[in-house]
Short mmCIF file of C-alpha atoms and ligand atoms in Angstrom, two decimals:
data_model
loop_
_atom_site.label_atom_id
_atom_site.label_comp_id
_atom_site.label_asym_id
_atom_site.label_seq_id
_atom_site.Cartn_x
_atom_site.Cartn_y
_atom_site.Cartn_z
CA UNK A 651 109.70 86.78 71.95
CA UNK A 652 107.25 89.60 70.11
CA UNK A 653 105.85 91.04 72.98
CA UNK A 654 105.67 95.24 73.24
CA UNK A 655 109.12 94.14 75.51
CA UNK A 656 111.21 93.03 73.12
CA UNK A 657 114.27 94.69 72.24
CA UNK A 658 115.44 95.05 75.61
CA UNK A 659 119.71 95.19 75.90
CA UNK A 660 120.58 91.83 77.71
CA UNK A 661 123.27 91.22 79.88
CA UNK A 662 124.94 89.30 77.80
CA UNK A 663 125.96 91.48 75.43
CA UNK A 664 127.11 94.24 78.19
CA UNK A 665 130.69 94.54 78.10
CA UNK A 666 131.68 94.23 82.36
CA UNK A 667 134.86 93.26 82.58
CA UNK A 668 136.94 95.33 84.89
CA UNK A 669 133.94 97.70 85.05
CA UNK A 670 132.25 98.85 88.48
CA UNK A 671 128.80 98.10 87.39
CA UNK A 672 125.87 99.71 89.33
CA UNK A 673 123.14 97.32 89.42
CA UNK A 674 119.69 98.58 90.65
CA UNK A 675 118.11 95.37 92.16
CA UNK A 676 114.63 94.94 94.27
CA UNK A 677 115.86 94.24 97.64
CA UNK A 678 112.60 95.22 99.19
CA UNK A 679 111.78 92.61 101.36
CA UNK A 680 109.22 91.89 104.10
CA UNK A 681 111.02 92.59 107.70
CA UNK A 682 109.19 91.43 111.08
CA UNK A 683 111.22 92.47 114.30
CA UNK A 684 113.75 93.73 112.20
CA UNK A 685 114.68 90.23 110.71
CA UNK A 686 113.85 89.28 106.83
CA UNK A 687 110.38 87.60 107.08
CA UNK A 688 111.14 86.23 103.28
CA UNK A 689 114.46 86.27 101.12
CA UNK A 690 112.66 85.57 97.62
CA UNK A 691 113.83 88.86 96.01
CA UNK A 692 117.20 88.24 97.83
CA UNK A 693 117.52 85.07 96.14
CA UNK A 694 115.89 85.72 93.39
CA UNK A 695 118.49 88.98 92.36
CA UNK A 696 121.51 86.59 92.76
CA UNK A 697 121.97 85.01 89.39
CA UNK A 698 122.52 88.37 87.78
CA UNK A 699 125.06 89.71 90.48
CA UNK A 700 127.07 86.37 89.85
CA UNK A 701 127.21 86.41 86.47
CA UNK A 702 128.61 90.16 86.56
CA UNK A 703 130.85 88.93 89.30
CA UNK A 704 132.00 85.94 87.02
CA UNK A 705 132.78 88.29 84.47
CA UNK A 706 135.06 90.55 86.19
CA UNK A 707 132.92 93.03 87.13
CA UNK A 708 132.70 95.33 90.88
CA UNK A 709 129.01 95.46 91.45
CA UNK A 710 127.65 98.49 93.38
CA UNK A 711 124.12 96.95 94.10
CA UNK A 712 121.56 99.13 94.88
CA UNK A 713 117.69 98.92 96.40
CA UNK A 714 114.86 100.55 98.08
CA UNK A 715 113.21 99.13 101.06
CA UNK A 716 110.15 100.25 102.17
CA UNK A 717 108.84 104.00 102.83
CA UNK A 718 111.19 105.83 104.07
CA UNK A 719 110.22 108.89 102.16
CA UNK A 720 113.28 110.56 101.52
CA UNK A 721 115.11 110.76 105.14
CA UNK A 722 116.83 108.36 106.77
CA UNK A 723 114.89 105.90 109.12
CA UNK A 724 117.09 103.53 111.29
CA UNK A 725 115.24 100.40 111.13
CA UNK A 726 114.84 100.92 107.20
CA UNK A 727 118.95 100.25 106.54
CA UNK A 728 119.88 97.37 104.09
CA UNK A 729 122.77 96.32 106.65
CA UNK A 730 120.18 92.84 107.12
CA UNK A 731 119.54 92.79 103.44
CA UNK A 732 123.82 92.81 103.15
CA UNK A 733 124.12 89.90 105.53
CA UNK A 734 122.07 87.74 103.76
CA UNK A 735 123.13 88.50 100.49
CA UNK A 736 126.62 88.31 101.13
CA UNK A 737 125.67 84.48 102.74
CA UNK A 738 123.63 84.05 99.25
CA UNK A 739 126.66 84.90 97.27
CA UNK A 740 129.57 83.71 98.80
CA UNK A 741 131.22 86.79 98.81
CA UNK A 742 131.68 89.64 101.24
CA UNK A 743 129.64 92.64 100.94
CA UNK A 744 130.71 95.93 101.71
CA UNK A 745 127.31 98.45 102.84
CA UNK A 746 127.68 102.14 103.07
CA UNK A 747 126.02 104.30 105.29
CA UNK A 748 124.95 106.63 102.58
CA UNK A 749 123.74 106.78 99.11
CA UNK A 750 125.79 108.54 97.32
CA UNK A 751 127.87 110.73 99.62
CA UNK A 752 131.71 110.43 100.12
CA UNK A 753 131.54 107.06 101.75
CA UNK A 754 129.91 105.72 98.68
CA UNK A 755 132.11 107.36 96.33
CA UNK A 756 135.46 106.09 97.76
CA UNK A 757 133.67 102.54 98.30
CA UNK A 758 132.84 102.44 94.20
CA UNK A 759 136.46 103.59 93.90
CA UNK A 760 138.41 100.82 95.37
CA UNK A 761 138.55 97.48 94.85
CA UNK A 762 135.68 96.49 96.98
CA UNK A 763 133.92 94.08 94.87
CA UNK A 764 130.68 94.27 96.14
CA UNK A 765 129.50 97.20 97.58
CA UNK A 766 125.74 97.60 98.79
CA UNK A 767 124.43 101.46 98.83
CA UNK A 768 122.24 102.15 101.49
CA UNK A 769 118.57 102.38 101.09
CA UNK A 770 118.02 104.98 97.59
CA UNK A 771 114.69 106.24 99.28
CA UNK A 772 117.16 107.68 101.97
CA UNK A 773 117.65 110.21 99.22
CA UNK A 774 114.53 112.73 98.16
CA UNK A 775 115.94 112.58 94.60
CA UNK A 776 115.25 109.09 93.94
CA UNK A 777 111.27 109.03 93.85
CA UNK A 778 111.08 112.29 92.55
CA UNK A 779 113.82 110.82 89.51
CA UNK A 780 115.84 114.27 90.35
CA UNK A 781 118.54 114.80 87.61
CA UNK A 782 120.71 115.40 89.92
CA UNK A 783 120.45 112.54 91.97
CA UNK A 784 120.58 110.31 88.82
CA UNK A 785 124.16 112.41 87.87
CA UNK A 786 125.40 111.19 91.46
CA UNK A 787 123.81 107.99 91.46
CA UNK A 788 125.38 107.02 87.78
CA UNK A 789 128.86 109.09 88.97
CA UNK A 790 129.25 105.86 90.97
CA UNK A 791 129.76 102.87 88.07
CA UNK A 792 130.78 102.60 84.30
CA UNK A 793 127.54 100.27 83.63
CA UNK A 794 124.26 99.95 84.77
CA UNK A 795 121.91 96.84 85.04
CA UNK A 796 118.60 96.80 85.84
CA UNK A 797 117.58 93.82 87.72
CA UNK A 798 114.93 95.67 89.86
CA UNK A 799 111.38 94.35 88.50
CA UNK A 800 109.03 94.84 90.95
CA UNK A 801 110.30 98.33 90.71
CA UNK A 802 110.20 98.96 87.39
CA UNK A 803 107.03 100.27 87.30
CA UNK A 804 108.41 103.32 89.16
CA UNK A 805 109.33 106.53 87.18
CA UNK A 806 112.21 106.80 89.94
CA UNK A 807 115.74 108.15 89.08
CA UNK A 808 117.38 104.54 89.82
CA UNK A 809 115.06 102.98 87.44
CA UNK A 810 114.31 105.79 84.72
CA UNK A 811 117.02 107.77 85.13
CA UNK A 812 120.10 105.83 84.71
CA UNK A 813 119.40 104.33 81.39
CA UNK A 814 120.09 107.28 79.81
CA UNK A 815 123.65 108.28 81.85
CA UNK A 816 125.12 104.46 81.14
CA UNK A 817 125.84 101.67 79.06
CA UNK A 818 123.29 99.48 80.52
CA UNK A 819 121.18 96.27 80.09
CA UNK A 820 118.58 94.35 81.56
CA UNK A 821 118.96 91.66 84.08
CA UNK A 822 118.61 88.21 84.15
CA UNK A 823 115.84 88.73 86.82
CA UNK A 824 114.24 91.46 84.57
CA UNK A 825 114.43 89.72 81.24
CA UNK A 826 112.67 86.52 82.40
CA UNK A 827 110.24 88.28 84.19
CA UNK A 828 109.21 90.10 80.80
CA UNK A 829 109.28 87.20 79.12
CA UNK A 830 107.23 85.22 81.34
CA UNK A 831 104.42 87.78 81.95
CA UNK A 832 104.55 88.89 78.31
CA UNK A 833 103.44 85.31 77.40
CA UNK A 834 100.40 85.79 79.34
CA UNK A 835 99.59 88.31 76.82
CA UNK A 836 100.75 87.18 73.53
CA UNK A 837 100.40 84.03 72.12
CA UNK A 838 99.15 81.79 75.49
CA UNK A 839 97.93 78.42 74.77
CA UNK A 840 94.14 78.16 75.37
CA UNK A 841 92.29 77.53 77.34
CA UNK A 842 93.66 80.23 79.67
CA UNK A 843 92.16 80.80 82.75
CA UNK A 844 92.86 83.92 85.25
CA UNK A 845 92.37 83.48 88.81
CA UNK A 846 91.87 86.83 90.44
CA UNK A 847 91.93 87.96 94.23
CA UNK A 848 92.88 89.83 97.04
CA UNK A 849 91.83 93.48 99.15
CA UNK A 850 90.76 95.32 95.95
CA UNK A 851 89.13 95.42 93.08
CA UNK A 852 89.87 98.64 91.96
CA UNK A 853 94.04 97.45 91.43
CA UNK A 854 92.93 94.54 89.07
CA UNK A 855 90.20 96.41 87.16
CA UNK A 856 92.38 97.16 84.31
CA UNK A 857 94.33 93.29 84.21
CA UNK A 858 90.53 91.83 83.81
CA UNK A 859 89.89 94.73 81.22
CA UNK A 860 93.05 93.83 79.50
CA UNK A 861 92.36 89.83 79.70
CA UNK A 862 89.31 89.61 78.62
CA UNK A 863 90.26 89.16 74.63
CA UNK A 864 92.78 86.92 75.66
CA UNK A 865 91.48 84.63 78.08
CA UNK A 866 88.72 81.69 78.25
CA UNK A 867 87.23 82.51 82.12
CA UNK A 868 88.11 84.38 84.74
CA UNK A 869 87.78 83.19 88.06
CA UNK A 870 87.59 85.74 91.15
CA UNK A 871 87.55 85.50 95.23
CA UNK A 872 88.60 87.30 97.81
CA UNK A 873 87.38 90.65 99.01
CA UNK A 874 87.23 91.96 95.45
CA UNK A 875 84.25 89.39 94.27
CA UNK A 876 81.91 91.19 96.57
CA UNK A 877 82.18 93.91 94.73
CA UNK A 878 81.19 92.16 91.56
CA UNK A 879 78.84 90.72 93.44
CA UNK A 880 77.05 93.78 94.54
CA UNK A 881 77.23 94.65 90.71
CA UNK A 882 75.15 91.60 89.82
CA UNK A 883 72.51 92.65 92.06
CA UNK A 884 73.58 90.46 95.32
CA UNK A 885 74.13 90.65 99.08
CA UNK A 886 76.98 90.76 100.28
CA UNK A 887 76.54 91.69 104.51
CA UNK A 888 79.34 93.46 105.92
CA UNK A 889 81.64 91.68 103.22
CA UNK A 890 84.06 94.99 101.68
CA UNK A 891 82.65 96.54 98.95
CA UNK A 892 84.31 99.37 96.52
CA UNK A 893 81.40 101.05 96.52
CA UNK A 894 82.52 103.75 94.31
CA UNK A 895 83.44 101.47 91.49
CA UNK A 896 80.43 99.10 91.30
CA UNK A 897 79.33 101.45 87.95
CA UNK A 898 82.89 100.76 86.90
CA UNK A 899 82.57 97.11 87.74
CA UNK A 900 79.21 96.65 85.59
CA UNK A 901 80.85 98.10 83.02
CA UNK A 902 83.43 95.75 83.30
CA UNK A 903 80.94 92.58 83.21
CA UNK A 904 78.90 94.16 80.37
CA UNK A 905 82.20 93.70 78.25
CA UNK A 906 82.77 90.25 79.66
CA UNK A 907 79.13 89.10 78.41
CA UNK A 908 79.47 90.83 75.47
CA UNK A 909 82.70 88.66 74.76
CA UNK A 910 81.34 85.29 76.00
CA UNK A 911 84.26 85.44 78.78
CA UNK A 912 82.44 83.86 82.34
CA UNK A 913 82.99 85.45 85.30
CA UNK A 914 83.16 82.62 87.88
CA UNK A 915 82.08 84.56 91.07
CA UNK A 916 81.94 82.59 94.35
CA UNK A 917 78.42 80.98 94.83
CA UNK A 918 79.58 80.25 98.87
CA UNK A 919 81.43 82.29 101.53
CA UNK A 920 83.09 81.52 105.01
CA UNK A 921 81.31 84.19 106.90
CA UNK A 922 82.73 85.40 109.75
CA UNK A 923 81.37 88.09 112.68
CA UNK A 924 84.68 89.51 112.21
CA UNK A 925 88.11 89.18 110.18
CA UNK A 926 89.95 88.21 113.17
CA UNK A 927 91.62 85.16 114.45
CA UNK A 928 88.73 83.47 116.39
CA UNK A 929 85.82 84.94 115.54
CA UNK A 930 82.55 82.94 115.08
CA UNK A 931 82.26 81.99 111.35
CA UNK A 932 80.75 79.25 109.37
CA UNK A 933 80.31 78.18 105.45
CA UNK A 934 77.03 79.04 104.02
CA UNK A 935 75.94 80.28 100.42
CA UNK A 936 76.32 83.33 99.42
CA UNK A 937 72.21 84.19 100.02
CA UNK A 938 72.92 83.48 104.10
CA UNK A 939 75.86 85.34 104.00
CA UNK A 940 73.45 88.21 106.63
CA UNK A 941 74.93 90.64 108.14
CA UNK A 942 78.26 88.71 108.20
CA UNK A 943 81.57 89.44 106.71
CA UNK A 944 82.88 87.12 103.64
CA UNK A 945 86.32 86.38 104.57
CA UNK A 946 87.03 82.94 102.24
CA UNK A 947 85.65 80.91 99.24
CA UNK A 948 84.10 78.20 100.66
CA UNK A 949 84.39 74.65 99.35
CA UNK A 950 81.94 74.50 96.70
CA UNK A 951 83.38 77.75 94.78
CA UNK A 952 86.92 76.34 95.36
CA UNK A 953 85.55 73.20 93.53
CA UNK A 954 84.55 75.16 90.57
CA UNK A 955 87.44 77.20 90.38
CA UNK A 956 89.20 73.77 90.17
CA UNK A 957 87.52 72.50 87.74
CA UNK A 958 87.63 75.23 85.52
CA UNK A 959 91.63 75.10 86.21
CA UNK A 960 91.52 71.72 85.33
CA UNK A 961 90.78 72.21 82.05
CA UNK A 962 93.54 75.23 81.66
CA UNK A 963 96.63 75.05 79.49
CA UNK A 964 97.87 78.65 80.86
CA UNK A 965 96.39 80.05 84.16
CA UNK A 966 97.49 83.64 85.35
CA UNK A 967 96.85 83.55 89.11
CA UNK A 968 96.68 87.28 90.99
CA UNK A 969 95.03 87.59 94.43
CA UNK A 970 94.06 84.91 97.54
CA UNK A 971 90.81 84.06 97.78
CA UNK A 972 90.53 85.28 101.33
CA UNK A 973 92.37 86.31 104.56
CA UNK A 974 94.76 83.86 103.98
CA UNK A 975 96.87 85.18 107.09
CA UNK A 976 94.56 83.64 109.20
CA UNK A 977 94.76 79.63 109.10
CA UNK A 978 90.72 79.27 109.56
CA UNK A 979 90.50 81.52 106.09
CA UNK A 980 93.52 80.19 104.14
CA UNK A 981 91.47 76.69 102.59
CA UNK A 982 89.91 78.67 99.49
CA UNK A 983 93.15 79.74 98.61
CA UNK A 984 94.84 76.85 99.54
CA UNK A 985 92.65 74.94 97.57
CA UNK A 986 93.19 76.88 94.49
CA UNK A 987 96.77 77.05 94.74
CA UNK A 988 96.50 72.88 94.77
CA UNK A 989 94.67 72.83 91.57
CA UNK A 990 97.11 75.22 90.10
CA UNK A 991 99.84 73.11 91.38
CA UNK A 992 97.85 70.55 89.33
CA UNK A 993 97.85 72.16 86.39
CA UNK A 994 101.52 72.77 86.26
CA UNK A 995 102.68 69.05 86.87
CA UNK A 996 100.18 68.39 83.66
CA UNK A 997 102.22 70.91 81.38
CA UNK A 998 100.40 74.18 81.65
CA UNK A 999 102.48 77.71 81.78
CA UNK A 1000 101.05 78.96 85.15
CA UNK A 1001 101.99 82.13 86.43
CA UNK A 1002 101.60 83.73 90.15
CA UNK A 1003 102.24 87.64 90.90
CA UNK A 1004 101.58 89.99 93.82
CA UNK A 1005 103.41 90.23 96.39
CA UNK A 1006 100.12 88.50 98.62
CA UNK A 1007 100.03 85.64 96.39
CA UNK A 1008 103.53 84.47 96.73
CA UNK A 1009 103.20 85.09 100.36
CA UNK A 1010 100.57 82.33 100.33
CA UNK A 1011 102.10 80.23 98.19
CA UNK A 1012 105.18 80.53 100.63
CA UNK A 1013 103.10 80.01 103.58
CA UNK A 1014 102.08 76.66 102.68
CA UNK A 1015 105.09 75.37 101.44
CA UNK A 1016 103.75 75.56 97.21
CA UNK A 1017 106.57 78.08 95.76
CA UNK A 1018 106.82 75.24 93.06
CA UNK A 1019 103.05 75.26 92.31
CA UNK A 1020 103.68 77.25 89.48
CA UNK A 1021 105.74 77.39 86.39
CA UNK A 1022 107.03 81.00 87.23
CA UNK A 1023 106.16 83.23 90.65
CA UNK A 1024 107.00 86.68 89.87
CA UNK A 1025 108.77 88.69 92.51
CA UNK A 1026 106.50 92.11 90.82
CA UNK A 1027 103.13 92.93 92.70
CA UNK A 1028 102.54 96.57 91.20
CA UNK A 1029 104.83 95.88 88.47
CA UNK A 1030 103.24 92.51 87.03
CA UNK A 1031 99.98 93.84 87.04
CA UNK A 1032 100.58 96.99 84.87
CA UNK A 1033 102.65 94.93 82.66
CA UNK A 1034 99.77 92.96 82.40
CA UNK A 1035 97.44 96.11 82.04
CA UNK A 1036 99.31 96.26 78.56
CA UNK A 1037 101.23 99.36 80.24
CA UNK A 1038 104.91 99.82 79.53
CA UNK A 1039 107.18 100.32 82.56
CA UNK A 1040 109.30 103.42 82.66
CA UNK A 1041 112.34 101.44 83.65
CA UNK A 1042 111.55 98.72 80.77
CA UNK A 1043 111.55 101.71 78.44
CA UNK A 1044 113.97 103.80 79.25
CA UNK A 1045 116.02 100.33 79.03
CA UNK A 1046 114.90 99.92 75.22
CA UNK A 1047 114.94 103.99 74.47
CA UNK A 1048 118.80 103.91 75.58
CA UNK A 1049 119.86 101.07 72.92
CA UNK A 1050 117.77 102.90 70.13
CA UNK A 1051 119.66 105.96 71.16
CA UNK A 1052 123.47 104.15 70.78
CA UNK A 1053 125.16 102.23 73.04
CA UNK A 1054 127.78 103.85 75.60
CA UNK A 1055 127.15 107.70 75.46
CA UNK A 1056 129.73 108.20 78.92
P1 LIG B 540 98.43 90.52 95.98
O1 LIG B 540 99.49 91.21 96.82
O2 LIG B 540 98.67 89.05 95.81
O3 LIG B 540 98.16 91.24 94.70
P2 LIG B 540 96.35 91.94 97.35
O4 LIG B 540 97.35 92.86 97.94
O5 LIG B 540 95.45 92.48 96.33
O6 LIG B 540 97.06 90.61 96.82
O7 LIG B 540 95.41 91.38 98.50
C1 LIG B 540 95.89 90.61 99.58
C2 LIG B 540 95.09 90.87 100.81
O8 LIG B 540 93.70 90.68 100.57
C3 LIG B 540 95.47 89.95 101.92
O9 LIG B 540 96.03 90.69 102.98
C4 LIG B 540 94.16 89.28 102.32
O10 LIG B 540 94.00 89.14 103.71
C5 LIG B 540 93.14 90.24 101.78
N1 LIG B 540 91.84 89.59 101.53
C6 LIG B 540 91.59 88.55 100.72
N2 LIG B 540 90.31 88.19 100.79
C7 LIG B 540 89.71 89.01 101.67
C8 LIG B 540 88.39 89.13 102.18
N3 LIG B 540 87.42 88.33 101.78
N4 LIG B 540 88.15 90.12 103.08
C9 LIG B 540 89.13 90.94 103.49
N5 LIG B 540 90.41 90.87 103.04
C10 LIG B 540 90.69 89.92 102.15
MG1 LIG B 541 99.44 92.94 98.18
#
């Protein structure tokens, strides 16, 4: 791999054994009723925490979940997250009711082998990466592994502090993720296609802006088209519209032109009277879209989007193509996730991120309509902005600095 992420310390070569290892994973998963709505990231961070395990490590796992915003909020403990990772494992795990206090000190002490802190955004000091906090935090293990991508993006002390207070390395989870993304952005076989979607257009601005050297077409639904639409000149109706970045936007489609990239943009809408369950709402092109609100693709952009998938080697997918929450709006993106699924069984490297997408994809049953679903909304999408991650550096800046400096 030659990507701008190469060089990161792998697990493999982190000496564990007998070590309490504090691993920051992304635990942050979607609760409804106070029950895990989906387990991906819980599954998905369990490879890494056996292998340490394997190796005769004590793990002292450690997550956000949700907002808490630096207090403690009852219904925001990881005491769910702890039952089903300890069922995921095989092993018991141990949760403390605080971060870093006394409980979680004498926990990382003994000979608990897995011990789960409680939520780090309990703690003020972990979003604002407080040195302090990261001195307590890293006070806790002899290693640390960062497994946590979908929070690596985050200048937090869990993520960008500890590098620099441990011996650490990069996770299994962490290093394929890299790997995977970064070969959307160096060296993917052509044609490549990205399939963008999803609420805004002002989070993907700088992917598409990023892509456009590297990719063959771009293909984009959901509420974001409309405003590329607008910035071609069309109607939209009460579809939702950035307005304040339609300049932006033009810009943006300038560049394409000037590059020979095509912007697919949907050519028909579902158009509803509202973007609720029920509401009236029909297919019609784009020019009898009224005063109505797009809320899909309809069937003849899907088709084109297919097509133009059909002919892809790599396709980056980002986005639905509509409110895919609602079963009456979910066929554009169903559709597209079909012809992606299509793609992959043929041989192409197809990639889904955002946290939306995989949603969808879990929603109708397709998690293995792609080559690799990353578990990184924010995170993907400035890696694939060309940005580099604090955590992701301050992985790479601690091996160029030496090794163990405890
Ligand atoms: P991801 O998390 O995959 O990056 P986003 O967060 O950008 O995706 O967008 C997902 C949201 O966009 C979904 O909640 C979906 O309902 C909404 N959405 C998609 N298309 C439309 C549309 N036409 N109108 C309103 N909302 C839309
Ligand atoms: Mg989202």
């Amino acid at each position: 791999m030659n990507g701008v992420h190469s060089g990161l310390p792998i697990l493999d070569d982190l000496d564990a054994e007998g070590q309490r290892v504090v691993v920051r994973c992304d635990l942050n998963v979607p609760l409804a009723n106070g029950a895990i709505a989906d387990d991906l990231r819980i599954r998905a961070a369990v490879p890494t925490l056996r292998a340490l395990l394997e190796r005769g490590a004590r793990l002292a796992v450690c997550s956000h979940l949700g907002r808490p915003k630096g207090k403690v909020v009852e219904d925001l403990r990881l005491a769910p997250v702890g039952q089903r990772l300890s069922e995921l494992l095989g092993t018991a795990v141990t949760e403390t009711r605080d971060v870093v206090g006394e409980e979680a000190a004498t926990a990382c002490e003994s000979d608990i082998q897995v011990v789960l802190l409680e939520n780090l955004r309990f703690e003020p000091g972990e979003e604002e990466n407080d040195p302090a906090f990261a001195d307590e935090l890293a006070s806790l293990g002899d290693r640390y592994v960062n497994d946590a991508f979908g929070a690596s993006h985050r200048a937090h002390a869990s993520i960008a502090g500890l590098p620099a207070r441990l011996a650490c390395a990069a996770g299994y989870l962490l290093a394929d993720e890299v790997a995977k993304l970064e070969r959307l952005l160096h060296g993917a076989e052509r044609p490549y296609v990205a399939v963008l979607g999803g609420a805004k257009v002002s989070d993907k601005l700088g992917v598409i802006a990023n892509l456009l050297d590297r990719v063959d077409a771009i293909c984009v639904g959901g509420a974001m088209a409309f405003t590329l639409l607008v910035a071609t000149g069309q109607k939209v109706g009460r579809s939702l519209v950035e307005e304040d970045r339609v300049e932006e936007v033009k810009g943006v489609l300038e560049e394409a032109a000037r590059r020979d990239v095509p912007i697919l943009l949907p050519v028909d809408v579902v158009a509803a009277d509202s973007p609720e369950v029920g509401s009236p709402h029909k297919v019609v092109p784009l020019k009898r879209i009224r005063d109505r609100m797009g809320v899909d693709i309809g069937p003849r952009s899907a088709e084109q989007f297919a097509e133009v998938i059909s002919t892809a080697k790599t396709v980056l997918w980002n986005g639905p193509m509509g409110i895919f929450e609602i079963d009456d709006y979910s066929h554009g993106t169903s559709a597209v996730a079909s012809a992606i699924a299509a793609a992959t069984r043929r041989g192409a490297f197809t990639v889904a991120g955002g946290g939306d997408s995989a949603a969808a994809l879990n929603r109708l049953g397709m998690t293995d309509a792609v080559s690799h679903l990353s578990t990184g909304g924010g995170a993907s999408l400035e890696l694939l902005e060309g940005r580099d991650l604090p955590g992701i550096r301050a992985l790479r800046e601690a091996t160029t600095m030496g090794g163990d400096r405890r």
